[in-house]
Short mmCIF file of C-alpha atoms in Angstrom, two decimals:
data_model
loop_
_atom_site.label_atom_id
_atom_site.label_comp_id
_atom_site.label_asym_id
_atom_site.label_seq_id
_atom_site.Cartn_x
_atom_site.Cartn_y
_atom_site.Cartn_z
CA UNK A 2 155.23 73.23 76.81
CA UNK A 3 157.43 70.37 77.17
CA UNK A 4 160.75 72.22 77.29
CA UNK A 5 158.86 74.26 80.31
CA UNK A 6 157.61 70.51 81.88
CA UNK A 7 161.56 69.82 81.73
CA UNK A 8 162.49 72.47 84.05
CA UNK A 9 160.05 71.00 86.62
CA UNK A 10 161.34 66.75 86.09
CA UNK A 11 162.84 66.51 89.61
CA UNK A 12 159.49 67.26 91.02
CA UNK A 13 156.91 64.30 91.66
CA UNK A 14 154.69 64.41 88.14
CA UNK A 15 151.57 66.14 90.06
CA UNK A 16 152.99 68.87 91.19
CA UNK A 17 155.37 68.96 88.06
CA UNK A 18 152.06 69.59 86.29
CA UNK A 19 150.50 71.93 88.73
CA UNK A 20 153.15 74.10 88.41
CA UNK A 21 153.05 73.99 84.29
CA UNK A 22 149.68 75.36 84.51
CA UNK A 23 150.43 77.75 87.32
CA UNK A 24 153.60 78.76 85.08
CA UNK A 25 151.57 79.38 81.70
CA UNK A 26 148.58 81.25 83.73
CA UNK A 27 151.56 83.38 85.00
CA UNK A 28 152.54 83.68 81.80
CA UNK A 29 149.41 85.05 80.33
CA UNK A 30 148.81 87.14 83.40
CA UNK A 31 152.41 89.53 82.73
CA UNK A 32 151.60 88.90 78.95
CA UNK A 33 147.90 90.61 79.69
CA UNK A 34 149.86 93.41 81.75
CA UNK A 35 152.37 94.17 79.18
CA UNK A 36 149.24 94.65 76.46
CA UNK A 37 146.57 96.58 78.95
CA UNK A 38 149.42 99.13 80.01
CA UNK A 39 151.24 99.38 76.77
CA UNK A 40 148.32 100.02 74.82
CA UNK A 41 146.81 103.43 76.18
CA UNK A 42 150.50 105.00 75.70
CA UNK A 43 150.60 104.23 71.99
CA UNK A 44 150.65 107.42 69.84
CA UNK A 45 146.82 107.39 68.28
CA UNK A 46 145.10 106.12 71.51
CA UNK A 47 147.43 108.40 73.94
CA UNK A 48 144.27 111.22 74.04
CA UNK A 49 141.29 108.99 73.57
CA UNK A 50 139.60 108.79 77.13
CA UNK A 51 137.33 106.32 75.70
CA UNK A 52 139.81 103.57 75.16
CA UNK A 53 141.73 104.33 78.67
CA UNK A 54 137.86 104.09 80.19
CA UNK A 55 137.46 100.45 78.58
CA UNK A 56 140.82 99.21 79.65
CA UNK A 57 140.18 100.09 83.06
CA UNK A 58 136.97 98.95 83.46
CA UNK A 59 137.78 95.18 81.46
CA UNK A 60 141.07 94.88 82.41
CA UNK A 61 140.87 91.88 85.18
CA UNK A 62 138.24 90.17 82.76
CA UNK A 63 140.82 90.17 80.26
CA UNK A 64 143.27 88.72 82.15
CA UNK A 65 141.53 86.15 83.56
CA UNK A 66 140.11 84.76 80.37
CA UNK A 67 143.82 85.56 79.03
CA UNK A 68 145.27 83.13 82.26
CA UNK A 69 142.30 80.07 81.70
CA UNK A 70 143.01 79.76 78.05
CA UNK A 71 146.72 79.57 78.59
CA UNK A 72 146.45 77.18 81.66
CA UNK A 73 144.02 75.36 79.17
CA UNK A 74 146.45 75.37 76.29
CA UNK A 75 149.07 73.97 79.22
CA UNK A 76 146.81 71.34 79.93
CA UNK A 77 147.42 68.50 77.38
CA UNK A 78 151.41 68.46 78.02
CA UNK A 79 150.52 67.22 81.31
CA UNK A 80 151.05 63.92 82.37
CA UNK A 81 151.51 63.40 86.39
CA UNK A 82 147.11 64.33 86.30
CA UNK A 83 145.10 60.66 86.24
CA UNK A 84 142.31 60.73 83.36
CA UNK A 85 139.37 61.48 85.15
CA UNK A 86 141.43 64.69 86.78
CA UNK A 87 142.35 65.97 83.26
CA UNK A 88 138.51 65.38 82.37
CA UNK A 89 137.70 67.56 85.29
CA UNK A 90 140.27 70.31 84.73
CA UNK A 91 139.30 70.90 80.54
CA UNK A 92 135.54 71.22 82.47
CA UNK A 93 136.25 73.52 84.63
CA UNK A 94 138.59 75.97 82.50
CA UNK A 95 135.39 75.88 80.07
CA UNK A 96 133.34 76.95 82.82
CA UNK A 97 135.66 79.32 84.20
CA UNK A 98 135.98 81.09 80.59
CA UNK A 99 131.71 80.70 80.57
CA UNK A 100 131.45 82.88 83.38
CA UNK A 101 134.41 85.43 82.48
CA UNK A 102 132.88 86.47 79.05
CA UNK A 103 129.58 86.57 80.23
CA UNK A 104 130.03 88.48 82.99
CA UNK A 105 132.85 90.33 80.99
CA UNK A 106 130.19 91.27 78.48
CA UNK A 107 127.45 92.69 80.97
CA UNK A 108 130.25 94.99 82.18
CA UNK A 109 130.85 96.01 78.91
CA UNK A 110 127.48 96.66 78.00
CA UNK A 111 126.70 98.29 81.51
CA UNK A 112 129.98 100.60 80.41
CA UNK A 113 128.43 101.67 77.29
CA UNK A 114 125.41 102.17 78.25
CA UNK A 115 126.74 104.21 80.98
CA UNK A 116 128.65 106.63 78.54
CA UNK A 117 125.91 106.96 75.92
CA UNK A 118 124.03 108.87 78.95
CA UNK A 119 126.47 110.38 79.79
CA UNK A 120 127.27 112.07 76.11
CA UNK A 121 123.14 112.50 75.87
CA UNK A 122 123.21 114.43 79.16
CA UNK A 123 126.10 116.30 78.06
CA UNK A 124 124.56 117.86 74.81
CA UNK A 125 123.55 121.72 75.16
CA UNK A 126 120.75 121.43 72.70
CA UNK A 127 119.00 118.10 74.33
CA UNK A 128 115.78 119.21 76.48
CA UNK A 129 115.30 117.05 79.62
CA UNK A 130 112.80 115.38 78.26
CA UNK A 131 114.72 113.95 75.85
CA UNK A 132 117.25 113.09 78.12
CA UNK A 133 114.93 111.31 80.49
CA UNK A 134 113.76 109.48 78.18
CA UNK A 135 116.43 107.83 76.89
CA UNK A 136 117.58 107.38 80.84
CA UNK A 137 113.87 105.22 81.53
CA UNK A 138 114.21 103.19 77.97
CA UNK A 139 117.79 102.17 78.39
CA UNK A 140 118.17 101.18 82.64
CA UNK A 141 114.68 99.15 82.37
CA UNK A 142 116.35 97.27 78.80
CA UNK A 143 119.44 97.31 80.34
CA UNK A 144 118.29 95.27 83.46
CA UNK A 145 116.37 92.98 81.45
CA UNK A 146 119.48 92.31 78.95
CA UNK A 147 121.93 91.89 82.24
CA UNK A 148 118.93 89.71 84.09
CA UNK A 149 118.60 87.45 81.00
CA UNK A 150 122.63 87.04 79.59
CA UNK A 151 123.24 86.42 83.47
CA UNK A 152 121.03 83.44 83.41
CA UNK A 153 122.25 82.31 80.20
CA UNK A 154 125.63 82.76 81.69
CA UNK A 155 125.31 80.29 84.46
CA UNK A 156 123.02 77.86 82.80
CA UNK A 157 125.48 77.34 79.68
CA UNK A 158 128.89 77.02 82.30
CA UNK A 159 126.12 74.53 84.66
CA UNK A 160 125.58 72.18 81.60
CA UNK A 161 129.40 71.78 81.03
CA UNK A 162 129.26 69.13 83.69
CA UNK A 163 127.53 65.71 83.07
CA UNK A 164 125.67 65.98 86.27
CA UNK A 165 124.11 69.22 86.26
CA UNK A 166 123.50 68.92 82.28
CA UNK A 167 121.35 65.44 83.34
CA UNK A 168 119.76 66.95 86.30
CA UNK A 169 118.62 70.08 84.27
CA UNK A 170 117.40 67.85 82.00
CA UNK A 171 115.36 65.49 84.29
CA UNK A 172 114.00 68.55 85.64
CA UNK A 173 112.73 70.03 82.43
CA UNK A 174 111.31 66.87 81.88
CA UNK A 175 109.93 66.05 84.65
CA UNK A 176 107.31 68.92 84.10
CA UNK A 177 103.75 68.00 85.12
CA UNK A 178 102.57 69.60 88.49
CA UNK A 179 105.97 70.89 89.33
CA UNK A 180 105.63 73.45 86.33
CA UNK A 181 102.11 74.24 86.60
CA UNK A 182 103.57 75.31 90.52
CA UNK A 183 106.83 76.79 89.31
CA UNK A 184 104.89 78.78 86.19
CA UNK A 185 101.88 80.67 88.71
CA UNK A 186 104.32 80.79 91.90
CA UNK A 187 106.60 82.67 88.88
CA UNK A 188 103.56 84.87 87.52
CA UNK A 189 103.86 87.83 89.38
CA UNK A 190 107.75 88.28 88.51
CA UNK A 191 106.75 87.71 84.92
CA UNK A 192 103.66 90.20 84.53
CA UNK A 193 106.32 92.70 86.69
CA UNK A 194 108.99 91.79 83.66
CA UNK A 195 106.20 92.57 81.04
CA UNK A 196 105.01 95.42 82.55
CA UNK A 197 109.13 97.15 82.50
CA UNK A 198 109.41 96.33 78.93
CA UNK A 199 106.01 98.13 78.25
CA UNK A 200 106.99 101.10 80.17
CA UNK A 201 110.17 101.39 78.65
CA UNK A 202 108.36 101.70 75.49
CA UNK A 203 105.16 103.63 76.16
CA UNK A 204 106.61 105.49 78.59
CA UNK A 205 104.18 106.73 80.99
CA UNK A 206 107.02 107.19 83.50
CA UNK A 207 110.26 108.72 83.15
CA UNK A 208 113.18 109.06 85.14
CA UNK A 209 112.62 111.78 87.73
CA UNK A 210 108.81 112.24 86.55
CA UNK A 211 107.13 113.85 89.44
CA UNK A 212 104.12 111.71 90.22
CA UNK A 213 101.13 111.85 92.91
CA UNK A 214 100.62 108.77 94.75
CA UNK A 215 99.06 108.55 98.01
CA UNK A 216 98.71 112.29 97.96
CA UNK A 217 102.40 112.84 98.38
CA UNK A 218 104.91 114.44 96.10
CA UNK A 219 107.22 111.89 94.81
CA UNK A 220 109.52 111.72 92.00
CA UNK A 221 110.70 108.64 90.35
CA UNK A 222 114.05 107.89 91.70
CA UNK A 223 115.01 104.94 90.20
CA UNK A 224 113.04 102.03 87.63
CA UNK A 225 113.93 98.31 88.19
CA UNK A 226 113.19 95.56 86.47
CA UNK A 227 109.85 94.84 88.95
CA UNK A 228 109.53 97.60 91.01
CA UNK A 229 109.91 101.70 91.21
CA UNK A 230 111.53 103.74 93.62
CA UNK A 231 109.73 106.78 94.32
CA UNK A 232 111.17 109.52 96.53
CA UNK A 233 109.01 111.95 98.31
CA UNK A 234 110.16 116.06 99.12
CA UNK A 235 110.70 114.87 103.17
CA UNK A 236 113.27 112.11 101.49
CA UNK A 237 110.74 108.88 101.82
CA UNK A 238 110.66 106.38 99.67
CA UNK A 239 107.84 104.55 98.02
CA UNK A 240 108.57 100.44 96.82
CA UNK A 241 106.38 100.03 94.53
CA UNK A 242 105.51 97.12 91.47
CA UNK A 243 106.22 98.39 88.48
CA UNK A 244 102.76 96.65 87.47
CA UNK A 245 101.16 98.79 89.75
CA UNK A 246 101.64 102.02 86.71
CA UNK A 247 99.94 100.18 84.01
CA UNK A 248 96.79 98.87 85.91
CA UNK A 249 96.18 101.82 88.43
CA UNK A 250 95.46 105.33 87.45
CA UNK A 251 97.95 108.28 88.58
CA UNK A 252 99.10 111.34 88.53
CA UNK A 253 102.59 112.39 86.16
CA UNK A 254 102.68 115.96 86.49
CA UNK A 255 106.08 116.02 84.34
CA UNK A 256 105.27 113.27 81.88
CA UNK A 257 105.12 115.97 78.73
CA UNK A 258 106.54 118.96 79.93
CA UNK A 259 108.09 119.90 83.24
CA UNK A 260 106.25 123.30 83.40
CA UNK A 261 103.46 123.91 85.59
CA UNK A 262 100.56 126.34 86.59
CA UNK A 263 100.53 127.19 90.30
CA UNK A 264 97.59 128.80 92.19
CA UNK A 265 97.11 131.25 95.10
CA UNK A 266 93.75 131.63 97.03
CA UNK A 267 92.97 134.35 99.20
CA UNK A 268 89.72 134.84 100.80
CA UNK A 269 88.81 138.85 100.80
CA UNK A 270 86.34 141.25 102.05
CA UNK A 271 83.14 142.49 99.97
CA UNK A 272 84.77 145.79 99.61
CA UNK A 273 87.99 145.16 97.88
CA UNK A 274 88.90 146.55 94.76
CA UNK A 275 89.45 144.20 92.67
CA UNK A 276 91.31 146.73 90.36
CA UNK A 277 93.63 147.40 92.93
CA UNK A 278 94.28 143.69 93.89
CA UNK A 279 94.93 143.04 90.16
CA UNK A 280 97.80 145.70 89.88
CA UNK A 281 99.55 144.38 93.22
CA UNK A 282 99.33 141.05 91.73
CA UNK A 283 101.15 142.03 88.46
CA UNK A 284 104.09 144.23 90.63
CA UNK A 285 104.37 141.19 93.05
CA UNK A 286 104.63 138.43 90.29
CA UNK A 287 107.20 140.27 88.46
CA UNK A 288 109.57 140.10 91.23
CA UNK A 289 109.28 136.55 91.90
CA UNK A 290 112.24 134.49 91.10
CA UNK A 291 110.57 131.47 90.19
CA UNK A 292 108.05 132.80 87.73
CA UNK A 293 108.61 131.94 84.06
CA UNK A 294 107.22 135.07 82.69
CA UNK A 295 104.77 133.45 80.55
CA UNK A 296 101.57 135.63 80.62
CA UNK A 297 99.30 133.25 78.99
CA UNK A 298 99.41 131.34 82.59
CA UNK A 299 98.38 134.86 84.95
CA UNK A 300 95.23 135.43 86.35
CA UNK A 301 93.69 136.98 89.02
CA UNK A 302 89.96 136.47 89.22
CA UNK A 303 87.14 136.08 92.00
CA UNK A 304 87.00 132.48 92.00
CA UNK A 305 84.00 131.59 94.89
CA UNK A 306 82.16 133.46 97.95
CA UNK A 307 79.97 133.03 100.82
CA UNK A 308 77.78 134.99 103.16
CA UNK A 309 81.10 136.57 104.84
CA UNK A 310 84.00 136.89 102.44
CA UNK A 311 84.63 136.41 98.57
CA UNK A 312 87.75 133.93 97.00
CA UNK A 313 90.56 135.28 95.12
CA UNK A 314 92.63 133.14 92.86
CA UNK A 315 96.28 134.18 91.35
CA UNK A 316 97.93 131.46 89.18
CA UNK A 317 100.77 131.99 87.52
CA UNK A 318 103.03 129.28 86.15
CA UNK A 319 106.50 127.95 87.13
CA UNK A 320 109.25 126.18 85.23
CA UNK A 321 108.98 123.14 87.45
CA UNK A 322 107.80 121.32 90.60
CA UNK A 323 109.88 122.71 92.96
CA UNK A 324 109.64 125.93 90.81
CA UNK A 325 105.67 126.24 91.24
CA UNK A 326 105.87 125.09 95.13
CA UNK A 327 108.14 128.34 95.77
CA UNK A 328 106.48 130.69 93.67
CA UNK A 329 102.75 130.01 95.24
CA UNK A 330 105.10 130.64 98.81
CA UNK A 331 106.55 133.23 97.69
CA UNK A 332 103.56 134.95 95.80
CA UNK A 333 100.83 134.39 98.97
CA UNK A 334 103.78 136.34 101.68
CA UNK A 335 103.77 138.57 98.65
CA UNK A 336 100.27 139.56 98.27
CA UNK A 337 99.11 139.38 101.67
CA UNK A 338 102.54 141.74 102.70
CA UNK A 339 100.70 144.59 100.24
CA UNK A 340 97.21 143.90 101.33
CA UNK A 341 97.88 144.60 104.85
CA UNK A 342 100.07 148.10 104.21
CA UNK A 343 97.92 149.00 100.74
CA UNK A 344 94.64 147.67 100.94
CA UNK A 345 93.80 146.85 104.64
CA UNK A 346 90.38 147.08 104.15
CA UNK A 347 90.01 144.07 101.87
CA UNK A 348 91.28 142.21 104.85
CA UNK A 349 88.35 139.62 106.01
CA UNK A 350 86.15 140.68 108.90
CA UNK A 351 83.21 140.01 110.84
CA UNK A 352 80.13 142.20 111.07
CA UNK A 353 77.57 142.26 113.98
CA UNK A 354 74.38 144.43 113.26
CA UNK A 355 72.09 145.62 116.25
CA UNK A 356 68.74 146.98 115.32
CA UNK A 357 66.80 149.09 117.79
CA UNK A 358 63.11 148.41 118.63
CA UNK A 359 60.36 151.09 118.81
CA UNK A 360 59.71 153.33 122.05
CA UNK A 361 56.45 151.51 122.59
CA UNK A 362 57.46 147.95 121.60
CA UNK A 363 58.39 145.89 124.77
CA UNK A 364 62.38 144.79 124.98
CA UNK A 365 60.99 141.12 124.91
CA UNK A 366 57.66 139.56 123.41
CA UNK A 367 55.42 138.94 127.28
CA UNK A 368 55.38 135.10 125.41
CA UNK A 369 59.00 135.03 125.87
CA UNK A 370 59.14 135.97 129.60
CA UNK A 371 58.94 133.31 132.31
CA UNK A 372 56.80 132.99 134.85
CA UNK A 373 57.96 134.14 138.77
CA UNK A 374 58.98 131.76 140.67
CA UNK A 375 58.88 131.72 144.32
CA UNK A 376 61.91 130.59 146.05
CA UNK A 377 62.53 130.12 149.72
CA UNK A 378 63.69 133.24 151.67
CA UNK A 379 66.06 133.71 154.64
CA UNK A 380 65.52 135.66 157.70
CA UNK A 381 63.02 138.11 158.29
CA UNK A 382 62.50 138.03 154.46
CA UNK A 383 60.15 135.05 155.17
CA UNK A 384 56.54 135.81 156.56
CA UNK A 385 55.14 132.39 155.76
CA UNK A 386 54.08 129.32 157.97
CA UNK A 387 56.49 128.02 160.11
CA UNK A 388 57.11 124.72 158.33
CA UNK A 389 60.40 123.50 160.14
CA UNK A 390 59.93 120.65 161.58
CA UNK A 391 59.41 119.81 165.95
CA UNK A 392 62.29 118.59 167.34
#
């Protein structure tokens, strides 16, 4: 360092030294270069993706930590900086290299995390349970890690300076009413924090879980650390606290298995075969896309009636959501397609009866007829009094 601080003696001794540490951070900088694009090429790493992924991604954290701790090293051959500025650099090239490797180390960890999904995604002979699964446990943890090494971050590069170590430390102390304010103006981000940790766990929702809430269709679109995004089939979106799932009950039509069990009503006339109904049902269902040919979920039975028509009901189940929406469609323009060329009498109807009286019996009961009244005539019609009155 002091054969480089020679080159730099006809220069006033500040900006001699300025330009030392701008010189080593250089330095390190082309240094870092060299190593990050030299690396990937050598002979055993030339075909692992992984290790160009890494490089990529770290790179400029590298560097940057690689350019403080050089510019730090640098610092001590210095000598146009007063005391009190040399103090102030050493603090801040500790703070600087504070916030590069903890930030550095969230990306990292975010990189990983991001890969291990991606390989778990990748795998043939995972189910999508599985996979969603592992997708809830690890974003929820993963925000809580990067949420709690972020504030651990800043706090440890904050107390590297005298004056925010004392005031974080008056603070603390301070206590009293402030942190009885602090601690229940804080509760509802804390039970929120709780509550992530215990559904990453437990589990009672899972990425893209299609839930009921509000009576809408809405699928779980993405889990944060306090709230859930829900997104509904017409593409709206539902905020809401992640508490909300462990105090309130609701609907998780996906949380074990994504299969479901559609049904079909129709409402029928009194003289439809039944028979007949069942064997469209069977030739209709089997040419539904959507159906996943598992018989142990078909039925067609008379489900309800009334004093005009009686209720059919077809199920039949679906490999999904989206799956079972189509197929009940697809399976009611189906059926009622075959009832109107096949059975068109089953179609609903109305029925009027009129019953003729006897020959002797009178149209209408005489207690039923009204009375005549007598109403003014015109004309000659009129053979009354003359009750107009004189002019």
């Amino acid at each position: 360092m002091s054969r480089l601080l020679a080159w730099f003696d006809w220069l006033p001794p500040s900006l001699a030294s300025t330009l030392l540490l701008c010189a080593a951070a250089l330095f390190a900088l082309l240094f870092s270069r060299l190593i990050t694009e030299a690396l990937p090429r050598l002979p055993g790493l030339r075909r692992i993706a992984f290790i160009h992924e890494t490089i990529a991604r770290l790179q400029n954290h590298v560097r940057l930590l690689l350019m403080i701790v050089a510019a730090s090293a640098a610092l001590p051959a210095t000598t146009g900086f007063t005391p009190k500025t040399i103090q102030f650099l050493a603090h801040f090239f500790v703070f600087a290299s504070i916030i590069t490797i903890g930030f550095g180390l969230i990306k990292a960890f975010r990189f990983g995390t991001d890969k291990y999904l991606d390989r778990i995604a990748n795998r043939a002979q995972v189910d999508d349970i599985t996979v969603r699964s592992h997708q809830t446990q690890i974003r929820i943890l993963r925000r809580l890690i990067e949420i709690t090494c972020g504030v651990i971050t800043v706090g440890a590069a904050l107390m590297v300076f005298e004056s925010v170590r004392q005031y974080g430390v008056s603070l603390f102390a301070s206590a009293g009413a402030a942190s009885l304010v602090v601690g229940l103006s804080a509760r509802p981000a804390l039970s929120n924090l709780i509550a992530g940790i215990q559904i990453a766990i437990t589990q009672p929702i899972r990425m893209e879980d299609m839930l009921i809430l509000n009576g809408d269709w809405a699928y779980v679109e993405e889990i944060n650390a306090t709230y859930v995004v829900l997104r509904t089939w017409d593409r709206r979106r539902y905020i809401v606290p992640i508490a909300y799932f462990l105090e309130n009950p609701f609907q998780n039509w996906t949380h074990s298995s994504p299969s479901l069990i559609g049904s079909v009503f129709l409402w029928l006339d009194y003289q439809t075969p039944m028979d007949e109904v069942r064997r469209l049902f069977h030739e209709e269902l089997k040419a539904c896309e959507n159906w996943d040919h598992d018989m142990n979920s078909v039925g067609c039975q008379v489900a309800d009636s009334n004093a005009q028509v009686i209720s059919i009901r077809l199920i039949a189940g679906a490999s999904d959501a989206n799956g079972m929406w189509n197929l009940c469609c697809d399976l009611r323009e189906r059926m009622l397609k075959r009832l109107r060329e096949d059975l068109p009498q089953s179609l609903p109807r109305g029925r009027t009866a009129i019953v003729p009286g006897a020959a002797d019996e009178p149209a209408w009961p005489d207690s039923l007829v009204s009375p005549p009244v007598n109403r003014p005539m015109s004309g000659s019609q009129y053979n009354g009094p003359d009750i107009r009155p004189a002019r």
